[in-house]
Every structure is written in C-alpha cells, then in structure tokens.
Amino acid sequence: MDFETAQALHDVAMADDRVQAAEAFKRHLTRLSDWRVVYADDSAASRLQTRRCKFPVEGCASSLFRGTSLWLIDADVAQRRQAAAFFCGAGTYLDSNAASVIRSIAYHEQPAPELLAKGRMLGEFVGLGVTANPFLYLWESQRHWTGKTIERCRQAFAANHALGLARTLPDLAWGRQFRAAQRQEAEAVADAYLADFQRQLDSGLGCEINEIVELIEAVLTRAKFLEYSSRKSPQHKLNELIRFMHEELSTIMTRELIVCADILGTAPQSRLSQKLKGVRNGADPFALLRNCAWDLFLPRALDMLAGADPVDGLDFYLPHIITFDADVADILRLTELRAVALHRESRAVYPYFDIDPAAWLSGQVGEKRSAALEPLFGATAYGQRQGRRDGADVRRILASDRVRLQALLDGVRT
C-alpha cells in the first residue's frame, strides 16, 4: 500500500462517526475504489451486530471491535449515500483454553465442576447446533507439534465437531453420549482435517505464523530490556521503543505499542503486564516472553481472518474469539478496533484502533517527544520501512536482545 492510500484509509477509519466516515470515503473515492472499510459504533441500527460477553470466570467472548454495530463503506455506499446489501459471514474461534474445555468434557468421565461451568458459558455463546472453529487452537498448538499435541488436537477437534451436531450444551450427559456413540465418527472427521492442516504446515504455514510471533517477541524483549536497563522515565523508554520499531524492525505496530505502553507505565492495567514482571525472577524468562507473544498473536490472527473468504462472493467476515485466558481478554479490551480496511481483491486487512493516534502518542510520551517522533509517521519514513523489511533481521535482532536481556537479568540476580 502506498502512503497516500494509507492516509486516505486513515481519514475514513478515524472519522468521528459513520456518516463522516462515508463522507471521507467519498472524498477519496478514486484512490479507494478497490477498498472497503468496516466501521464500528454503538448504534443499534445496523443489521451486522458484534457480540461481547465477559465471563464470570477469567476470559471473554468477543470480536475485536468496539461498540455493537458494524457498517460497511465502499465506493457504492459512498456514491449512493444509502443502505446497500452486503454478503457477510461470521465465525466463532476457540483458543487453546476454550478448546481444552470441550475436549475435557468429552473425554473425561468426571470433568471438574469449573470445566462444566465454562462449557455452559461457551455453549451458550456459540449457540445450539453451531460449530465453533478450532483452527486458531491448531495455529497455537503447532509451535509444539509433537505426537501428544497432535492427539490432543485430534480429540479437541472431534469433540467440537460432535458438539456442533448435538444441539445441546457440553455437559456430563453430552460427554457420555459422545464417548458411547459419537467418538469414532467424530475422530474420523478430525483425522481428515488434521491431515489437511499437516499439508498446510508442510507448505510453510508454521513458518509464516512463527515469523509474526518472532516479530511480536522482539518488541516485548526490547521493551523489557529498556525497562531494566535504565532508570529513565516510562515516556523516554516508550519513545525509544517506537524508534526501535522504525529503525530496526522497519514497522510500527500499534497494538503492541498500546500493550507496551501499559507494560512500561507506572500503573500497569493488564494481566499480561503483571505476568511480564516475572521476567526478572522467573526460571525461564524467554519462555515467558514467547508465551506472551503468542497471546498477542491471537488478535493479530483475528485481524487476518477478517479477510477470509470461506464462501465465494463474501464481502466481509466477522470472527469472534472465545478465551478463558485473562491475558488475552485484557489485550482485546486494551486494543479495541474502531475500523478495519479490507482490500477487495487481495483480501488484505489493516486494523485501525479506537484511539486518536496523535493524541495518544502525545499523552504517552509528552508533547516534545511526540513532535520529534512525527517524521516517523510521514511519507518518507513510511517508504523507508517498506523497503527494509526482512524476517532474517528480526531473528538476528531478537537473538541479540535475548543475550543483552539475559546479561541484565544475571546482573540483577547476583
């Protein structure tokens, strides 16, 4: 995407309301003719509604968007200034925690009461006779793709498939029915899906996912290095992290910046920030950083899924996630989307967060530092980043920062 298109999409996505967003799209109509913007608000007028549920236990079920309604804006809508018909799909995805709940109820004779409670919450959100999508769980699981992991995935996939056909909530009675009458057939279905997933892994899917996770991990590792390496202010450290993203990683990652601002702040709000305090004293700080990078990968995966086209002619796909992980739930809360831009031909997706970027940056690093950072968001810097990106550089930077962070931690411990 060239800088002028990026600026035009920013104008649409960051408009104050959907009417102004449509007007902005109309102003940039020629440049945005191949794009569609999905804009979120709190009105009840749209037929495309998002769903959100905060569970009594840790976790939630949610889309990535703020508000309750979504509005699709493209060239047709902007020119006609009236409602238009769109073909939209939706899916509910299970992370590893949620998928394990269904697997445990299906395969254990006496699952713990807390698992049954979570199963009821999950089933009520998904709906009777609806099959949740476990592929997000497979993406998580492939990082340790052992025989034991594959068998767990097989069981989770089989249980989820059978639950979608059963038109009942996942409870003790359903678990008994699954083991008595449905297990063999469901596992055969699971085997077919896993064989297809293995072909995707063999074709490079795992490498593509791990490159994204490494990029996120590089940001988290540098953030912790900056935190421990000096007594300078959180504002200074966040400023340095932004420059690191531009100069070394050749990307500006807004979601990760929002989370790292919380990590580096004086009063962290998220569970992930609290967990990362364990980097200083934990037995394996880099495993902890890697796990947190995977938590941050999940909403990025949902970003990508918004461009999915499981049915020919689909204009937009709305993924939701069910998680019983408080860290993931906090990330979703901190980084709600105002809009996404979707390229109609390539299905590439670009998220826009529910913050005013200039005001947020000024509030986080101060007006003086914010003004000094402003060139990094201009056309020249944008072009420089596009020309420099290299996954090998990310791995080299991450490896170097691990060594530097380990040296700091060893110094603290001694």
Coordinates of C-alpha atoms in Angstrom, one line a residue, residues 15-255:
A15 CA -13.8 9.7 11.4
D16 CA -15.9 10.7 14.4
D17 CA -19.0 8.7 13.2
R18 CA -20.1 6.6 10.3
V19 CA -21.6 9.5 8.4
Q20 CA -18.3 11.3 8.4
A21 CA -16.6 8.1 7.5
A22 CA -18.7 7.8 4.4
E23 CA -18.1 11.4 3.5
A24 CA -14.3 10.8 3.9
F25 CA -14.5 7.8 1.7
K26 CA -16.3 9.9 -1.0
R27 CA -13.6 12.5 -0.9
H28 CA -11.0 9.8 -1.6
L29 CA -13.3 7.8 -3.9
T30 CA -10.8 7.4 -6.8
R31 CA -8.0 6.2 -4.6
L32 CA -10.1 3.9 -2.5
S33 CA -12.2 2.3 -5.3
D34 CA -10.7 -1.1 -4.6
W35 CA -11.1 -0.9 -0.8
R36 CA -13.9 -1.4 1.7
V37 CA -13.9 0.0 5.3
V38 CA -15.7 -1.7 8.2
Y39 CA -16.6 0.9 10.8
A40 CA -17.8 0.2 14.3
D41 CA -20.1 2.2 16.5
D42 CA -22.6 1.8 19.4
S43 CA -25.8 2.3 17.4
A44 CA -28.4 -0.4 17.2
A45 CA -29.4 0.4 13.6
S46 CA -27.0 -1.9 11.7
R47 CA -28.1 -5.4 10.8
L48 CA -24.4 -6.5 11.3
Q49 CA -24.1 -6.7 15.1
T50 CA -21.0 -7.7 17.1
R51 CA -21.3 -9.8 20.2
R52 CA -19.4 -9.5 23.5
C53 CA -19.6 -11.5 26.8
K54 CA -17.4 -11.1 29.8
F55 CA -17.5 -14.4 31.7
P56 CA -17.9 -14.6 35.5
V57 CA -14.6 -16.5 35.4
E58 CA -11.5 -15.3 33.6
G59 CA -11.9 -14.6 29.9
C60 CA -14.4 -13.4 27.5
A61 CA -16.1 -14.0 24.1
S62 CA -15.7 -11.0 21.8
S63 CA -14.9 -9.6 18.4
L64 CA -12.0 -7.2 18.0
F65 CA -14.3 -4.2 17.5
R66 CA -15.6 -1.6 19.9
G67 CA -19.3 -1.0 20.2
T68 CA -22.1 -3.2 19.0
S69 CA -22.7 -2.4 15.3
L70 CA -20.6 -2.6 12.1
W71 CA -21.1 -0.5 8.9
L72 CA -19.5 -1.4 5.6
I73 CA -18.4 1.6 3.5
D74 CA -17.2 1.2 -0.1
A75 CA -17.5 3.0 -3.4
D76 CA -21.1 2.0 -3.9
V77 CA -22.2 3.2 -0.5
A78 CA -20.2 6.5 -0.7
Q79 CA -21.7 7.3 -4.1
R80 CA -25.3 6.4 -3.3
R81 CA -25.4 7.6 0.3
Q82 CA -27.9 5.0 1.2
A83 CA -28.1 1.5 2.5
A84 CA -26.7 -1.3 0.4
A85 CA -26.8 -5.1 0.7
F86 CA -23.7 -7.0 1.7
F87 CA -22.9 -10.6 2.0
C88 CA -21.2 -11.1 5.4
G89 CA -20.1 -14.2 7.2
A90 CA -19.2 -14.8 10.8
G91 CA -17.4 -17.4 12.9
T92 CA -16.5 -18.1 16.5
Y93 CA -13.0 -19.3 17.2
L94 CA -11.7 -21.2 20.2
D95 CA -8.3 -20.5 21.7
S96 CA -6.4 -23.4 23.4
N97 CA -8.1 -22.8 26.7
A98 CA -11.6 -22.9 25.3
A99 CA -10.9 -25.9 23.0
S100 CA -9.4 -27.8 26.0
V101 CA -12.7 -27.3 27.9
I102 CA -14.7 -29.1 25.3
R103 CA -12.1 -31.8 24.9
S104 CA -12.1 -32.4 28.7
I105 CA -15.8 -32.7 29.0
A106 CA -15.9 -35.1 26.0
Y107 CA -13.1 -37.4 27.0
H108 CA -13.2 -37.4 30.9
E109 CA -15.8 -39.2 32.8
Q110 CA -15.7 -36.7 35.7
P111 CA -14.6 -33.3 34.5
A112 CA -14.1 -30.7 37.2
P113 CA -17.1 -28.5 38.1
E114 CA -15.3 -25.4 36.9
L115 CA -14.8 -27.0 33.5
L116 CA -18.6 -27.8 33.2
A117 CA -19.4 -24.2 34.2
K118 CA -17.0 -22.9 31.4
G119 CA -18.6 -25.4 29.0
R120 CA -22.0 -24.0 29.6
M121 CA -20.8 -20.4 29.1
L122 CA -19.1 -21.5 25.9
G123 CA -22.1 -23.4 24.6
E124 CA -24.5 -20.5 25.3
F125 CA -22.3 -18.1 23.4
V126 CA -21.8 -20.3 20.4
G127 CA -25.4 -21.5 20.3
L128 CA -27.0 -24.9 19.9
G129 CA -26.3 -26.7 16.7
V130 CA -23.5 -24.3 15.7
T131 CA -19.9 -25.5 15.4
A132 CA -17.2 -23.3 16.7
N133 CA -14.0 -23.1 14.7
P134 CA -10.9 -24.7 16.4
F135 CA -8.3 -23.7 13.8
L136 CA -7.0 -20.9 16.0
Y137 CA -6.2 -23.6 18.5
L138 CA -4.3 -25.5 15.8
W139 CA -2.3 -22.4 15.0
E140 CA -1.4 -22.1 18.7
S141 CA -0.6 -25.8 19.0
Q142 CA 1.7 -26.2 16.0
R143 CA 4.5 -24.5 17.9
H144 CA 5.0 -27.8 19.9
W145 CA 3.8 -30.2 17.2
T146 CA 4.5 -33.5 19.0
G147 CA 2.6 -36.7 19.0
K148 CA 1.0 -35.8 22.3
T149 CA 0.0 -32.4 21.0
I150 CA -1.5 -33.8 17.8
E151 CA -3.6 -36.3 19.8
R152 CA -4.9 -33.5 22.0
C153 CA -5.8 -31.5 18.9
R154 CA -7.5 -34.6 17.4
Q155 CA -9.6 -35.0 20.5
A156 CA -10.5 -31.3 20.7
F157 CA -11.4 -31.2 17.0
A158 CA -13.6 -34.4 17.3
A159 CA -15.3 -33.1 20.4
N160 CA -16.0 -29.7 18.9
H161 CA -17.4 -31.3 15.7
A162 CA -19.7 -33.6 17.6
L163 CA -20.9 -30.8 19.8
G164 CA -22.0 -28.8 16.8
L165 CA -24.2 -31.7 15.6
A166 CA -25.6 -32.5 19.1
R167 CA -27.7 -29.3 19.6
T168 CA -27.0 -29.4 23.3
L169 CA -24.7 -27.8 25.8
P170 CA -21.4 -29.5 26.7
D171 CA -22.4 -31.2 30.0
L172 CA -22.0 -34.6 31.6
A173 CA -24.8 -36.1 29.6
W174 CA -23.4 -34.9 26.3
G175 CA -19.9 -36.2 27.3
R176 CA -21.3 -39.7 28.0
Q177 CA -23.2 -39.7 24.7
F178 CA -20.1 -38.6 22.8
R179 CA -18.0 -41.4 24.3
A180 CA -20.7 -44.0 23.7
A181 CA -21.9 -43.2 20.2
Q182 CA -20.1 -40.3 18.5
R183 CA -16.4 -40.6 19.2
Q184 CA -15.4 -42.9 16.4
E185 CA -17.1 -41.0 13.7
A186 CA -16.0 -37.6 15.1
E187 CA -12.4 -38.7 15.3
A188 CA -12.5 -39.8 11.6
V189 CA -13.6 -36.3 10.7
A190 CA -10.9 -34.8 12.9
D191 CA -8.3 -37.0 11.2
A192 CA -9.3 -35.6 7.8
Y193 CA -9.0 -32.0 9.0
L194 CA -5.7 -32.7 10.7
A195 CA -4.3 -34.3 7.5
D196 CA -5.2 -31.1 5.6
F197 CA -3.6 -28.9 8.4
Q198 CA -0.5 -31.0 8.2
R199 CA -0.3 -30.3 4.5
Q200 CA -0.6 -26.6 5.3
L201 CA 2.3 -26.9 7.8
D202 CA 4.4 -28.7 5.2
S203 CA 3.7 -25.9 2.8
G204 CA 5.1 -23.3 5.2
L205 CA 2.1 -22.1 7.3
G206 CA 4.0 -22.8 10.6
C207 CA 7.0 -20.7 9.4
E208 CA 4.7 -17.8 8.4
I209 CA 3.0 -17.9 11.9
N210 CA 6.3 -18.1 13.7
E211 CA 7.7 -15.1 11.8
I212 CA 4.8 -13.0 13.1
V213 CA 5.3 -14.3 16.7
E214 CA 9.0 -13.6 16.5
L215 CA 8.3 -10.0 15.5
I216 CA 6.0 -9.6 18.5
E217 CA 8.5 -11.3 20.7
A218 CA 11.2 -8.9 19.5
V219 CA 9.1 -5.9 20.6
L220 CA 8.4 -7.4 24.0
T221 CA 12.0 -8.4 24.6
R222 CA 13.3 -4.9 23.7
A223 CA 10.6 -3.3 25.9
K224 CA 11.8 -5.4 28.9
F225 CA 15.4 -4.6 28.1
L226 CA 14.5 -0.9 28.1
E227 CA 12.6 -1.2 31.3
Y228 CA 15.5 -2.9 33.2
S229 CA 18.5 -1.1 31.6
S230 CA 17.9 2.4 32.9
R231 CA 16.0 4.5 35.4
K232 CA 14.8 6.9 32.8
S233 CA 11.1 7.7 32.6
P234 CA 8.5 5.4 31.0
Q235 CA 7.9 8.2 28.5
H236 CA 11.6 8.0 27.4
K237 CA 11.5 4.2 27.2
L238 CA 8.4 4.2 25.1
N239 CA 10.0 6.8 22.8
E240 CA 13.0 4.5 22.4
L241 CA 10.7 1.6 21.7
I242 CA 9.0 3.5 18.9
R243 CA 12.3 4.4 17.3
F244 CA 13.4 0.8 17.6
M245 CA 10.4 -0.3 15.7
H246 CA 11.1 2.2 12.9
E247 CA 14.9 1.9 12.7
E248 CA 15.4 -1.8 13.4
L249 CA 12.2 -3.7 12.8
S250 CA 11.0 -1.4 10.0
T251 CA 7.4 -1.4 11.1
I252 CA 5.1 0.5 13.5
M253 CA 3.0 -2.0 15.4
T254 CA 0.1 -0.1 17.1
R255 CA -1.4 -3.0 19.1

